[in-house]
């Protein structure tokens, strides 16, 4: 059975956990009543399940093909699916209505994005990158630039890319060498090589709008001398069509990689390509980080999305595969053996997965909603908190959820046994595709460092203190309910560990930054566990409320079991993260480099 | 830089930690003085590094090719490398001198096997499987069978295979259907399909000796009706050559899989193939388990071997790649950036890896030495303990070391950043190749169940009690030494947790076997950590002894740093494993199958 979009889980989150109907007065929710949102999610499930999912394996096996004329052909079926994506209006779901978008809340867009990524991660990256480029132009572009590019990007007729990495520089953008030479007409000529450019060239859209980081001749060294340019593949014409080819912007080849074969990962050669400055000179990174932060949440989502698809395949296999007998006596006595789901250790892997996926999704949606509140809520305090949370939690969502999402994919293969290692089953592709999510848009180590080095301390620690206070208030409000107690106790316990770790960082990270670096990944994981514990408490609350209201659907009771599993079997990981991070950096830094 | 065989680490283990010169009086060590062993390891390093390693990527990219005449071609260079392997006598290193082997200790053979697997896992599986088949015939064959097959397998002229899995049955061999029909001449005719047969067909040897599990017509159902057969590809002739083709034994195709592309993973179609019973009727599993146990230790070794090679690539990359600056100020001020090894979080991944690899290797060698003692020691008590340990620790070595070896490969890719995801760097292959080690020869979940369900309780728990007593005595003997104290304290702490977990299992696993199953993987990991903590203590002891003897080589001081890292950053994982496993099976088993 192929991937089944988890429509009901999405609706449950929006309706019961996030209760989005309470935000009807916000602009982005004005046209997004619960009924409308439900209908959209239903349709998203159909489109992603029926159109995108069947192409996932095709994309993996065929990959993309580069031609000597610098064009790239996408796998069979991708072009037609992309046409349907555009026709369905999916590319503009969350985009600004001024440019033809539907202006729906971020959280609704996220629901579609998750299903799209589960169904076909490589495919979904084409519109994903385009949306990032859209956001950068929307944030930093002039009115003319917005009018020129955004409507076409909203319809999906044009896609976009992010060009950061060069062969000698990835994380450290200060080293980048691509140069921009100002021309008399106000344009620039861009020359340099960019690598790992997802969706850099393909055959699905009429035009590709490259956003390219480059250094204007004479600019300061390092990150203070980096500007951002729009480098279209074809020059836009006055009537909104495409004109001449920007000859200097070419795809010089494709990268051979472990996964996401259906996405064209391009080497882009810029040779005197025409570019248009976006935003101020030397201030390109600021705009690029608009894309980057959006992309990071999107990557966290990919972690959950691949995990969901891989989990589904594993659960299906575990219910079908007959092998051995239950340790407590046959459960399928008439059959030759029991389905392997009778085995506690198989269930351990599946429940680990389910407990991460369901709360990971909730954490993503919950944070995205904070983004919606940050943009549109009338109360300044709510907007500020929304912004604070988006900043604080973005690295946690990206780092923790991709680390754990990958673990789910590894476990999903394990549930399959030998079958999982063969390419006849989907487990290998999910594992291989998911692996990139731990790396791109800033490796997970970079996320962890962003969290401890930048986000924690921002505004005097306001964001994290607000997060702790919100959890405290939640525990206070619900901890006396007997049904809620296991969840609030678990939450309070791991939150106390996170707070202890935060104190440790304040005391030791400032004195010696290596202590912060040494603690960063364990801290990020401890934060992730705490976030998911908070989500499980809220999910439990919603399920208990349904039951109290007389809804006997086992959907709710089953969620409570998964939540208890999280409390029993995942929260204990917090203890070892805390113990590890408190050992500091001395031993880590002691070994001389040549001894590695 | 390609894989560098860690010759010095191997020699250090054998000389300083295991002190193999104390066993000179044992038969297998008679011709294995320390000097001889050192020379062998040096040569092993050269052969594997110079001949096998350069073919690793070739094997991955080319894979094997199946032809319609049922033959299989191995990747370019494999055949010639195999010729050199045989000429060098490497195939018979640990084999019985009666059949032309060199009769060296298991532990020496393991040293070669690790390097061979690091250099080229897919290649090393051909002689690896052959050695497993050798062992089965050596254990269960008649004198005539031994004389017919073993000399050719020792020289490597003939290879061998293990045929267990069928499409509907892997772990649960009781379901197997391949049938054997007795013939008037005492032979059998074998019919059935076997899948995932590593090295099932290839072009490197003159003959392939398949060991095939099948059910003799009329045999009891389940595992009590399974017999083992020798099914040669070509019939041996009286003069030791190969005669007619055994027409009914054919490779029907190759499996497409995520990794180990250089190894031919075959679908074997047996259609009235001639087979010779080995051992008693219906007692085939017992002999197969001789191969299986040997293979399981070999797979644990593959985990460490892939980890070593992946770690080396990552460490090299981390020392070369200039990106960003140290958190405590530039360390390469004259360069454009610092090498990324200055970052604590990069070091965390590399030290996690090193701490696992070095003690994992020690644990493998230490256990292999127990096997050598079990076979040749004059003292019955030592032999019994050796046998007990081999039984108890085999699932731990297989399960824990492949889980952790795979983690090392995942981290090695992470250290590479985006480069790691491309196929230009070796990280992807190591990760993909290593992944199978968690699955084959019994998934790691099966290992964990073997440990808690069978091995712990065997002989009234004699093996585990003896292991605990040995650790207690070690801590007692060394705990008062100030330099040893961090290591013995760490060891004593995690051993106490393992003992508590063992008690919990005794109290709860018997009452409800699902509790044992639910605890099994966490228990196996806790056992693995304890084993490695014991190894680190012994490695530290050896390093401290060298220093006390005036040897100022930083090799020893650096090992102590890595050992302290293990104590600080890996031992704390024991706490969460213990907490998790003590939660039992209730929540795990509560979710109905349809809710997954």
PDB file of C-alpha atoms in Angstrom, chain A residues 61 165-173 175 196 254-261 311 315 319 321-328 336-337 341-352 354 403 406 409-424 427-429 431-436 438-439 443-446 448-449 512-522 557-559 561-562 564-565 568-570 572-576 579-596, chain B residues 61 165-173 175 196 254-261 311 315 319 321-328 336-337 341-352 354 403 406 409-424 427-429 431-436 438-439 443-446 448-449 512-522 557-559 561-562 564-565 568-570 572-576 579-596:
ATOM      1  CA  UNK A  61      15.174   5.257 -10.098  1.00  0.00           C
ATOM      2  CA  UNK A 165      27.285  27.352  -1.592  1.00  0.00           C
ATOM      3  CA  UNK A 166      30.547  27.405  -3.518  1.00  0.00           C
ATOM      4  CA  UNK A 167      33.056  24.572  -3.633  1.00  0.00           C
ATOM      5  CA  UNK A 168      35.223  26.066  -0.877  1.00  0.00           C
ATOM      6  CA  UNK A 169      32.430  27.617   1.159  1.00  0.00           C
ATOM      7  CA  UNK A 170      29.190  26.338   2.539  1.00  0.00           C
ATOM      8  CA  UNK A 171      28.493  27.122   6.172  1.00  0.00           C
ATOM      9  CA  UNK A 172      31.038  29.942   6.164  1.00  0.00           C
ATOM     10  CA  UNK A 173      29.500  32.297   3.619  1.00  0.00           C
ATOM     11  CA  UNK A 175      34.457  33.083   2.200  1.00  0.00           C
ATOM     12  CA  UNK A 196      24.352  21.996  -4.722  1.00  0.00           C
ATOM     13  CA  UNK A 254      24.301  17.542 -11.837  1.00  0.00           C
ATOM     14  CA  UNK A 255      25.550  16.214  -8.559  1.00  0.00           C
ATOM     15  CA  UNK A 256      25.468  12.450  -8.030  1.00  0.00           C
ATOM     16  CA  UNK A 257      24.037  11.907  -4.589  1.00  0.00           C
ATOM     17  CA  UNK A 258      22.700   9.331  -2.145  1.00  0.00           C
ATOM     18  CA  UNK A 259      19.063  10.351  -2.405  1.00  0.00           C
ATOM     19  CA  UNK A 260      16.484  12.860  -3.665  1.00  0.00           C
ATOM     20  CA  UNK A 261      17.433  11.709  -7.166  1.00  0.00           C
ATOM     21  CA  UNK A 311       6.545   4.600   9.278  1.00  0.00           C
ATOM     22  CA  UNK A 315       3.547  -0.529   9.988  1.00  0.00           C
ATOM     23  CA  UNK A 319       0.898  -6.188  10.027  1.00  0.00           C
ATOM     24  CA  UNK A 321       4.507 -10.229   7.406  1.00  0.00           C
ATOM     25  CA  UNK A 322       3.922 -13.592   9.092  1.00  0.00           C
ATOM     26  CA  UNK A 323       7.002 -14.791  10.900  1.00  0.00           C
ATOM     27  CA  UNK A 324       7.419 -16.474  14.253  1.00  0.00           C
ATOM     28  CA  UNK A 325       4.978 -16.546  17.119  1.00  0.00           C
ATOM     29  CA  UNK A 326       4.080 -14.109  19.848  1.00  0.00           C
ATOM     30  CA  UNK A 327       6.086 -14.642  23.026  1.00  0.00           C
ATOM     31  CA  UNK A 328       2.816 -15.112  24.870  1.00  0.00           C
ATOM     32  CA  UNK A 336       1.440 -20.426   9.582  1.00  0.00           C
ATOM     33  CA  UNK A 337       2.845 -17.707  11.883  1.00  0.00           C
ATOM     34  CA  UNK A 341       3.578  -6.696  14.956  1.00  0.00           C
ATOM     35  CA  UNK A 342       2.942  -9.061  17.880  1.00  0.00           C
ATOM     36  CA  UNK A 343       6.604  -8.690  18.868  1.00  0.00           C
ATOM     37  CA  UNK A 344       7.295  -6.054  21.536  1.00  0.00           C
ATOM     38  CA  UNK A 345      10.559  -5.023  19.898  1.00  0.00           C
ATOM     39  CA  UNK A 346       8.849  -4.381  16.571  1.00  0.00           C
ATOM     40  CA  UNK A 347       6.238  -2.344  18.408  1.00  0.00           C
ATOM     41  CA  UNK A 348       9.011  -0.463  20.184  1.00  0.00           C
ATOM     42  CA  UNK A 349      10.336   0.753  16.838  1.00  0.00           C
ATOM     43  CA  UNK A 350       6.895   1.609  15.512  1.00  0.00           C
ATOM     44  CA  UNK A 351       5.825   3.404  18.682  1.00  0.00           C
ATOM     45  CA  UNK A 352       9.100   5.305  18.906  1.00  0.00           C
ATOM     46  CA  UNK A 354       4.641   7.282  15.999  1.00  0.00           C
ATOM     47  CA  UNK A 403      17.691  13.729  13.517  1.00  0.00           C
ATOM     48  CA  UNK A 406      16.006   9.947  10.070  1.00  0.00           C
ATOM     49  CA  UNK A 409      13.482   5.927   8.565  1.00  0.00           C
ATOM     50  CA  UNK A 410      16.317   3.733   9.853  1.00  0.00           C
ATOM     51  CA  UNK A 411      13.895   1.900  12.141  1.00  0.00           C
ATOM     52  CA  UNK A 412      11.349   1.557   9.334  1.00  0.00           C
ATOM     53  CA  UNK A 413      13.963  -0.275   7.295  1.00  0.00           C
ATOM     54  CA  UNK A 414      14.768  -2.409  10.330  1.00  0.00           C
ATOM     55  CA  UNK A 415      11.119  -3.443  10.714  1.00  0.00           C
ATOM     56  CA  UNK A 416      11.263  -4.669   7.101  1.00  0.00           C
ATOM     57  CA  UNK A 417      14.225  -6.934   7.799  1.00  0.00           C
ATOM     58  CA  UNK A 418      16.099  -7.971   4.671  1.00  0.00           C
ATOM     59  CA  UNK A 419      13.299  -6.698   2.457  1.00  0.00           C
ATOM     60  CA  UNK A 420      14.018  -3.189   3.646  1.00  0.00           C
ATOM     61  CA  UNK A 421      17.536  -3.268   2.273  1.00  0.00           C
ATOM     62  CA  UNK A 422      16.306  -4.159  -1.201  1.00  0.00           C
ATOM     63  CA  UNK A 423      15.105  -1.485  -3.555  1.00  0.00           C
ATOM     64  CA  UNK A 424      11.826  -3.365  -4.125  1.00  0.00           C
ATOM     65  CA  UNK A 427      12.322   1.919   2.957  1.00  0.00           C
ATOM     66  CA  UNK A 428      15.650   2.491   1.264  1.00  0.00           C
ATOM     67  CA  UNK A 429      14.461   5.528  -0.631  1.00  0.00           C
ATOM     68  CA  UNK A 431      16.161   6.602   4.377  1.00  0.00           C
ATOM     69  CA  UNK A 432      18.335   7.893   1.545  1.00  0.00           C
ATOM     70  CA  UNK A 433      16.102  10.873   0.780  1.00  0.00           C
ATOM     71  CA  UNK A 434      15.698  11.823   4.424  1.00  0.00           C
ATOM     72  CA  UNK A 435      19.440  11.788   5.059  1.00  0.00           C
ATOM     73  CA  UNK A 436      19.991  15.151   3.343  1.00  0.00           C
ATOM     74  CA  UNK A 438      20.182  16.602   8.535  1.00  0.00           C
ATOM     75  CA  UNK A 439      22.672  18.436   6.367  1.00  0.00           C
ATOM     76  CA  UNK A 443      23.838  21.119   9.263  1.00  0.00           C
ATOM     77  CA  UNK A 444      22.181  20.059  12.485  1.00  0.00           C
ATOM     78  CA  UNK A 445      25.369  21.000  14.320  1.00  0.00           C
ATOM     79  CA  UNK A 446      24.970  24.519  12.942  1.00  0.00           C
ATOM     80  CA  UNK A 448      22.488  23.521  17.612  1.00  0.00           C
ATOM     81  CA  UNK A 449      25.071  26.276  17.661  1.00  0.00           C
ATOM     82  CA  UNK A 512      34.188  29.376  27.678  1.00  0.00           C
ATOM     83  CA  UNK A 513      32.324  29.290  24.349  1.00  0.00           C
ATOM     84  CA  UNK A 514      33.655  25.795  23.701  1.00  0.00           C
ATOM     85  CA  UNK A 515      31.414  24.645  26.557  1.00  0.00           C
ATOM     86  CA  UNK A 516      28.434  25.985  24.648  1.00  0.00           C
ATOM     87  CA  UNK A 517      29.587  24.264  21.478  1.00  0.00           C
ATOM     88  CA  UNK A 518      30.245  21.028  23.337  1.00  0.00           C
ATOM     89  CA  UNK A 519      26.774  21.114  24.880  1.00  0.00           C
ATOM     90  CA  UNK A 520      24.897  22.283  21.816  1.00  0.00           C
ATOM     91  CA  UNK A 521      23.622  19.084  20.231  1.00  0.00           C
ATOM     92  CA  UNK A 522      22.615  17.463  23.502  1.00  0.00           C
ATOM     93  CA  UNK A 557      -7.893   6.568  23.267  1.00  0.00           C
ATOM     94  CA  UNK A 558      -5.143   5.284  20.977  1.00  0.00           C
ATOM     95  CA  UNK A 559      -3.447   8.666  20.905  1.00  0.00           C
ATOM     96  CA  UNK A 561      -1.445   5.268  24.521  1.00  0.00           C
ATOM     97  CA  UNK A 562       1.105   6.693  22.108  1.00  0.00           C
ATOM     98  CA  UNK A 564       2.114   7.542  27.383  1.00  0.00           C
ATOM     99  CA  UNK A 565       4.711   5.666  25.358  1.00  0.00           C
ATOM    100  CA  UNK A 568       7.754   6.303  29.391  1.00  0.00           C
ATOM    101  CA  UNK A 569      10.258   5.664  26.642  1.00  0.00           C
ATOM    102  CA  UNK A 570      11.433   8.910  25.123  1.00  0.00           C
ATOM    103  CA  UNK A 572      14.081   9.325  29.825  1.00  0.00           C
ATOM    104  CA  UNK A 573      16.542  10.285  27.093  1.00  0.00           C
ATOM    105  CA  UNK A 574      16.579  13.755  28.598  1.00  0.00           C
ATOM    106  CA  UNK A 575      18.544  12.460  31.585  1.00  0.00           C
ATOM    107  CA  UNK A 576      21.467  11.298  29.506  1.00  0.00           C
ATOM    108  CA  UNK A 579      24.435  14.372  32.044  1.00  0.00           C
ATOM    109  CA  UNK A 580      26.465  14.488  28.854  1.00  0.00           C
ATOM    110  CA  UNK A 581      26.241  18.195  28.252  1.00  0.00           C
ATOM    111  CA  UNK A 582      27.255  19.001  31.808  1.00  0.00           C
ATOM    112  CA  UNK A 583      30.599  17.285  31.272  1.00  0.00           C
ATOM    113  CA  UNK A 584      31.721  20.348  29.359  1.00  0.00           C
ATOM    114  CA  UNK A 585      34.367  20.708  26.710  1.00  0.00           C
ATOM    115  CA  UNK A 586      37.647  19.922  28.452  1.00  0.00           C
ATOM    116  CA  UNK A 587      38.022  16.318  27.314  1.00  0.00           C
ATOM    117  CA  UNK A 588      36.612  17.096  23.874  1.00  0.00           C
ATOM    118  CA  UNK A 589      39.157  19.819  23.231  1.00  0.00           C
ATOM    119  CA  UNK A 590      42.095  18.010  24.782  1.00  0.00           C
ATOM    120  CA  UNK A 591      42.846  15.621  21.960  1.00  0.00           C
ATOM    121  CA  UNK A 592      45.259  17.211  19.504  1.00  0.00           C
ATOM    122  CA  UNK A 593      43.980  17.401  15.930  1.00  0.00           C
ATOM    123  CA  UNK A 594      46.659  15.047  14.634  1.00  0.00           C
ATOM    124  CA  UNK A 595      45.443  12.330  17.020  1.00  0.00           C
ATOM    125  CA  UNK A 596      42.133  12.051  15.202  1.00  0.00           C
TER     126      UNK A 596
ATOM    127  CA  UNK B  61      29.442   1.978  -8.765  1.00  0.00           C
ATOM    128  CA  UNK B 165      16.019 -17.423   3.476  1.00  0.00           C
ATOM    129  CA  UNK B 166      13.029 -18.012   1.256  1.00  0.00           C
ATOM    130  CA  UNK B 167      10.604 -15.345   0.103  1.00  0.00           C
ATOM    131  CA  UNK B 168       8.096 -16.127   2.850  1.00  0.00           C
ATOM    132  CA  UNK B 169      10.576 -17.072   5.553  1.00  0.00           C
ATOM    133  CA  UNK B 170      13.631 -15.418   6.978  1.00  0.00           C
ATOM    134  CA  UNK B 171      13.845 -15.249  10.737  1.00  0.00           C
ATOM    135  CA  UNK B 172      11.291 -18.009  11.122  1.00  0.00           C
ATOM    136  CA  UNK B 173      13.091 -20.909   9.471  1.00  0.00           C
ATOM    137  CA  UNK B 175       8.347 -22.121   7.690  1.00  0.00           C
ATOM    138  CA  UNK B 196      19.395 -12.984  -0.504  1.00  0.00           C
ATOM    139  CA  UNK B 254      20.425 -10.482  -8.455  1.00  0.00           C
ATOM    140  CA  UNK B 255      18.795  -8.386  -5.793  1.00  0.00           C
ATOM    141  CA  UNK B 256      18.876  -4.615  -6.245  1.00  0.00           C
ATOM    142  CA  UNK B 257      19.858  -3.185  -2.910  1.00  0.00           C
ATOM    143  CA  UNK B 258      20.929  -0.058  -1.051  1.00  0.00           C
ATOM    144  CA  UNK B 259      24.551  -1.041  -0.573  1.00  0.00           C
ATOM    145  CA  UNK B 260      27.214  -3.770  -0.831  1.00  0.00           C
ATOM    146  CA  UNK B 261      26.733  -3.557  -4.578  1.00  0.00           C
ATOM    147  CA  UNK B 311      35.592   7.679  10.732  1.00  0.00           C
ATOM    148  CA  UNK B 315      38.562  12.879  10.490  1.00  0.00           C
ATOM    149  CA  UNK B 319      41.282  18.388   9.425  1.00  0.00           C
ATOM    150  CA  UNK B 321      38.097  21.576   5.436  1.00  0.00           C
ATOM    151  CA  UNK B 322      38.522  25.257   6.272  1.00  0.00           C
ATOM    152  CA  UNK B 323      35.257  26.820   7.317  1.00  0.00           C
ATOM    153  CA  UNK B 324      34.461  29.315  10.047  1.00  0.00           C
ATOM    154  CA  UNK B 325      36.519  30.136  13.081  1.00  0.00           C
ATOM    155  CA  UNK B 326      37.022  28.491  16.429  1.00  0.00           C
ATOM    156  CA  UNK B 327      34.636  29.779  19.090  1.00  0.00           C
ATOM    157  CA  UNK B 328      37.670  30.769  21.153  1.00  0.00           C
ATOM    158  CA  UNK B 336      41.032  32.041   5.324  1.00  0.00           C
ATOM    159  CA  UNK B 337      39.316  29.977   8.038  1.00  0.00           C
ATOM    160  CA  UNK B 341      38.023  20.087  13.687  1.00  0.00           C
ATOM    161  CA  UNK B 342      38.305  23.131  15.976  1.00  0.00           C
ATOM    162  CA  UNK B 343      34.553  22.971  16.566  1.00  0.00           C
ATOM    163  CA  UNK B 344      33.494  21.088  19.703  1.00  0.00           C
ATOM    164  CA  UNK B 345      30.446  19.612  17.996  1.00  0.00           C
ATOM    165  CA  UNK B 346      32.546  18.173  15.168  1.00  0.00           C
ATOM    166  CA  UNK B 347      34.875  16.714  17.772  1.00  0.00           C
ATOM    167  CA  UNK B 348      31.873  15.300  19.601  1.00  0.00           C
ATOM    168  CA  UNK B 349      30.948  13.258  16.540  1.00  0.00           C
ATOM    169  CA  UNK B 350      34.515  12.145  15.913  1.00  0.00           C
ATOM    170  CA  UNK B 351      35.152  11.241  19.542  1.00  0.00           C
ATOM    171  CA  UNK B 352      31.843   9.407  19.835  1.00  0.00           C
ATOM    172  CA  UNK B 354      36.589   6.823  18.097  1.00  0.00           C
ATOM    173  CA  UNK B 403      23.868  -0.256  15.717  1.00  0.00           C
ATOM    174  CA  UNK B 406      26.023   2.547  11.676  1.00  0.00           C
ATOM    175  CA  UNK B 409      28.782   6.095   9.527  1.00  0.00           C
ATOM    176  CA  UNK B 410      25.841   8.503   9.844  1.00  0.00           C
ATOM    177  CA  UNK B 411      27.985  10.903  11.870  1.00  0.00           C
ATOM    178  CA  UNK B 412      30.874  10.560   9.416  1.00  0.00           C
ATOM    179  CA  UNK B 413      28.562  11.767   6.669  1.00  0.00           C
ATOM    180  CA  UNK B 414      27.422  14.595   8.930  1.00  0.00           C
ATOM    181  CA  UNK B 415      31.004  15.751   9.502  1.00  0.00           C
ATOM    182  CA  UNK B 416      31.341  16.016   5.711  1.00  0.00           C
ATOM    183  CA  UNK B 417      28.342  18.332   5.434  1.00  0.00           C
ATOM    184  CA  UNK B 418      26.908  18.514   1.935  1.00  0.00           C
ATOM    185  CA  UNK B 419      29.929  16.755   0.478  1.00  0.00           C
ATOM    186  CA  UNK B 420      29.019  13.653   2.428  1.00  0.00           C
ATOM    187  CA  UNK B 421      25.693  13.308   0.644  1.00  0.00           C
ATOM    188  CA  UNK B 422      27.370  13.316  -2.769  1.00  0.00           C
ATOM    189  CA  UNK B 423      28.812  10.162  -4.189  1.00  0.00           C
ATOM    190  CA  UNK B 424      32.163  11.879  -4.793  1.00  0.00           C
ATOM    191  CA  UNK B 427      30.703   8.573   3.278  1.00  0.00           C
ATOM    192  CA  UNK B 428      27.589   7.532   1.381  1.00  0.00           C
ATOM    193  CA  UNK B 429      28.965   4.130   0.487  1.00  0.00           C
ATOM    194  CA  UNK B 431      26.628   4.335   5.338  1.00  0.00           C
ATOM    195  CA  UNK B 432      24.809   2.322   2.683  1.00  0.00           C
ATOM    196  CA  UNK B 433      27.082  -0.703   2.982  1.00  0.00           C
ATOM    197  CA  UNK B 434      27.002  -0.685   6.777  1.00  0.00           C
ATOM    198  CA  UNK B 435      23.211  -0.564   6.904  1.00  0.00           C
ATOM    199  CA  UNK B 436      22.824  -4.258   6.038  1.00  0.00           C
ATOM    200  CA  UNK B 438      21.967  -4.351  11.367  1.00  0.00           C
ATOM    201  CA  UNK B 439      19.753  -6.713   9.433  1.00  0.00           C
ATOM    202  CA  UNK B 443      18.189  -8.585  12.753  1.00  0.00           C
ATOM    203  CA  UNK B 444      19.436  -6.722  15.781  1.00  0.00           C
ATOM    204  CA  UNK B 445      16.047  -7.222  17.378  1.00  0.00           C
ATOM    205  CA  UNK B 446      16.545 -10.964  17.001  1.00  0.00           C
ATOM    206  CA  UNK B 448      18.441  -8.768  21.536  1.00  0.00           C
ATOM    207  CA  UNK B 449      15.819 -11.462  21.957  1.00  0.00           C
ATOM    208  CA  UNK B 512       5.475 -12.064  31.210  1.00  0.00           C
ATOM    209  CA  UNK B 513       7.727 -12.807  28.240  1.00  0.00           C
ATOM    210  CA  UNK B 514       6.555  -9.598  26.555  1.00  0.00           C
ATOM    211  CA  UNK B 515       8.440  -7.724  29.270  1.00  0.00           C
ATOM    212  CA  UNK B 516      11.616  -9.453  28.162  1.00  0.00           C
ATOM    213  CA  UNK B 517      10.905  -8.616  24.540  1.00  0.00           C
ATOM    214  CA  UNK B 518      10.063  -5.027  25.407  1.00  0.00           C
ATOM    215  CA  UNK B 519      13.311  -4.652  27.343  1.00  0.00           C
ATOM    216  CA  UNK B 520      15.531  -6.543  24.948  1.00  0.00           C
ATOM    217  CA  UNK B 521      17.054  -3.821  22.771  1.00  0.00           C
ATOM    218  CA  UNK B 522      17.678  -1.421  25.631  1.00  0.00           C
ATOM    219  CA  UNK B 557      48.120   9.567  26.466  1.00  0.00           C
ATOM    220  CA  UNK B 558      45.697  10.182  23.593  1.00  0.00           C
ATOM    221  CA  UNK B 559      43.982   6.858  24.165  1.00  0.00           C
ATOM    222  CA  UNK B 561      41.596  11.043  26.523  1.00  0.00           C
ATOM    223  CA  UNK B 562      39.340   9.004  24.249  1.00  0.00           C
ATOM    224  CA  UNK B 564      37.676   9.515  29.406  1.00  0.00           C
ATOM    225  CA  UNK B 565      35.371  10.765  26.663  1.00  0.00           C
ATOM    226  CA  UNK B 568      31.837  11.122  30.314  1.00  0.00           C
ATOM    227  CA  UNK B 569      29.715  10.990  27.196  1.00  0.00           C
ATOM    228  CA  UNK B 570      28.695   7.437  26.407  1.00  0.00           C
ATOM    229  CA  UNK B 572      25.456   8.188  30.694  1.00  0.00           C
ATOM    230  CA  UNK B 573      23.352   6.536  28.007  1.00  0.00           C
ATOM    231  CA  UNK B 574      23.076   3.567  30.328  1.00  0.00           C
ATOM    232  CA  UNK B 575      20.775   5.529  32.620  1.00  0.00           C
ATOM    233  CA  UNK B 576      18.147   6.097  29.972  1.00  0.00           C
ATOM    234  CA  UNK B 579      14.846   3.713  32.809  1.00  0.00           C
ATOM    235  CA  UNK B 580      13.228   2.766  29.525  1.00  0.00           C
ATOM    236  CA  UNK B 581      13.466  -0.973  29.907  1.00  0.00           C
ATOM    237  CA  UNK B 582      12.000  -0.865  33.399  1.00  0.00           C
ATOM    238  CA  UNK B 583       8.780   0.608  32.043  1.00  0.00           C
ATOM    239  CA  UNK B 584       7.859  -2.867  30.833  1.00  0.00           C
ATOM    240  CA  UNK B 585       5.566  -3.920  28.059  1.00  0.00           C
ATOM    241  CA  UNK B 586       2.105  -2.761  29.123  1.00  0.00           C
ATOM    242  CA  UNK B 587       1.915   0.430  27.065  1.00  0.00           C
ATOM    243  CA  UNK B 588       3.745  -1.184  24.140  1.00  0.00           C
ATOM    244  CA  UNK B 589       1.260  -4.005  23.896  1.00  0.00           C
ATOM    245  CA  UNK B 590      -1.829  -1.924  24.559  1.00  0.00           C
ATOM    246  CA  UNK B 591      -2.177  -0.337  21.148  1.00  0.00           C
ATOM    247  CA  UNK B 592      -4.323  -2.545  18.892  1.00  0.00           C
ATOM    248  CA  UNK B 593      -2.596  -3.609  15.675  1.00  0.00           C
ATOM    249  CA  UNK B 594      -5.055  -1.705  13.516  1.00  0.00           C
ATOM    250  CA  UNK B 595      -4.101   1.551  15.245  1.00  0.00           C
ATOM    251  CA  UNK B 596      -0.576   1.386  13.847  1.00  0.00           C
TER     252      UNK B 596
END
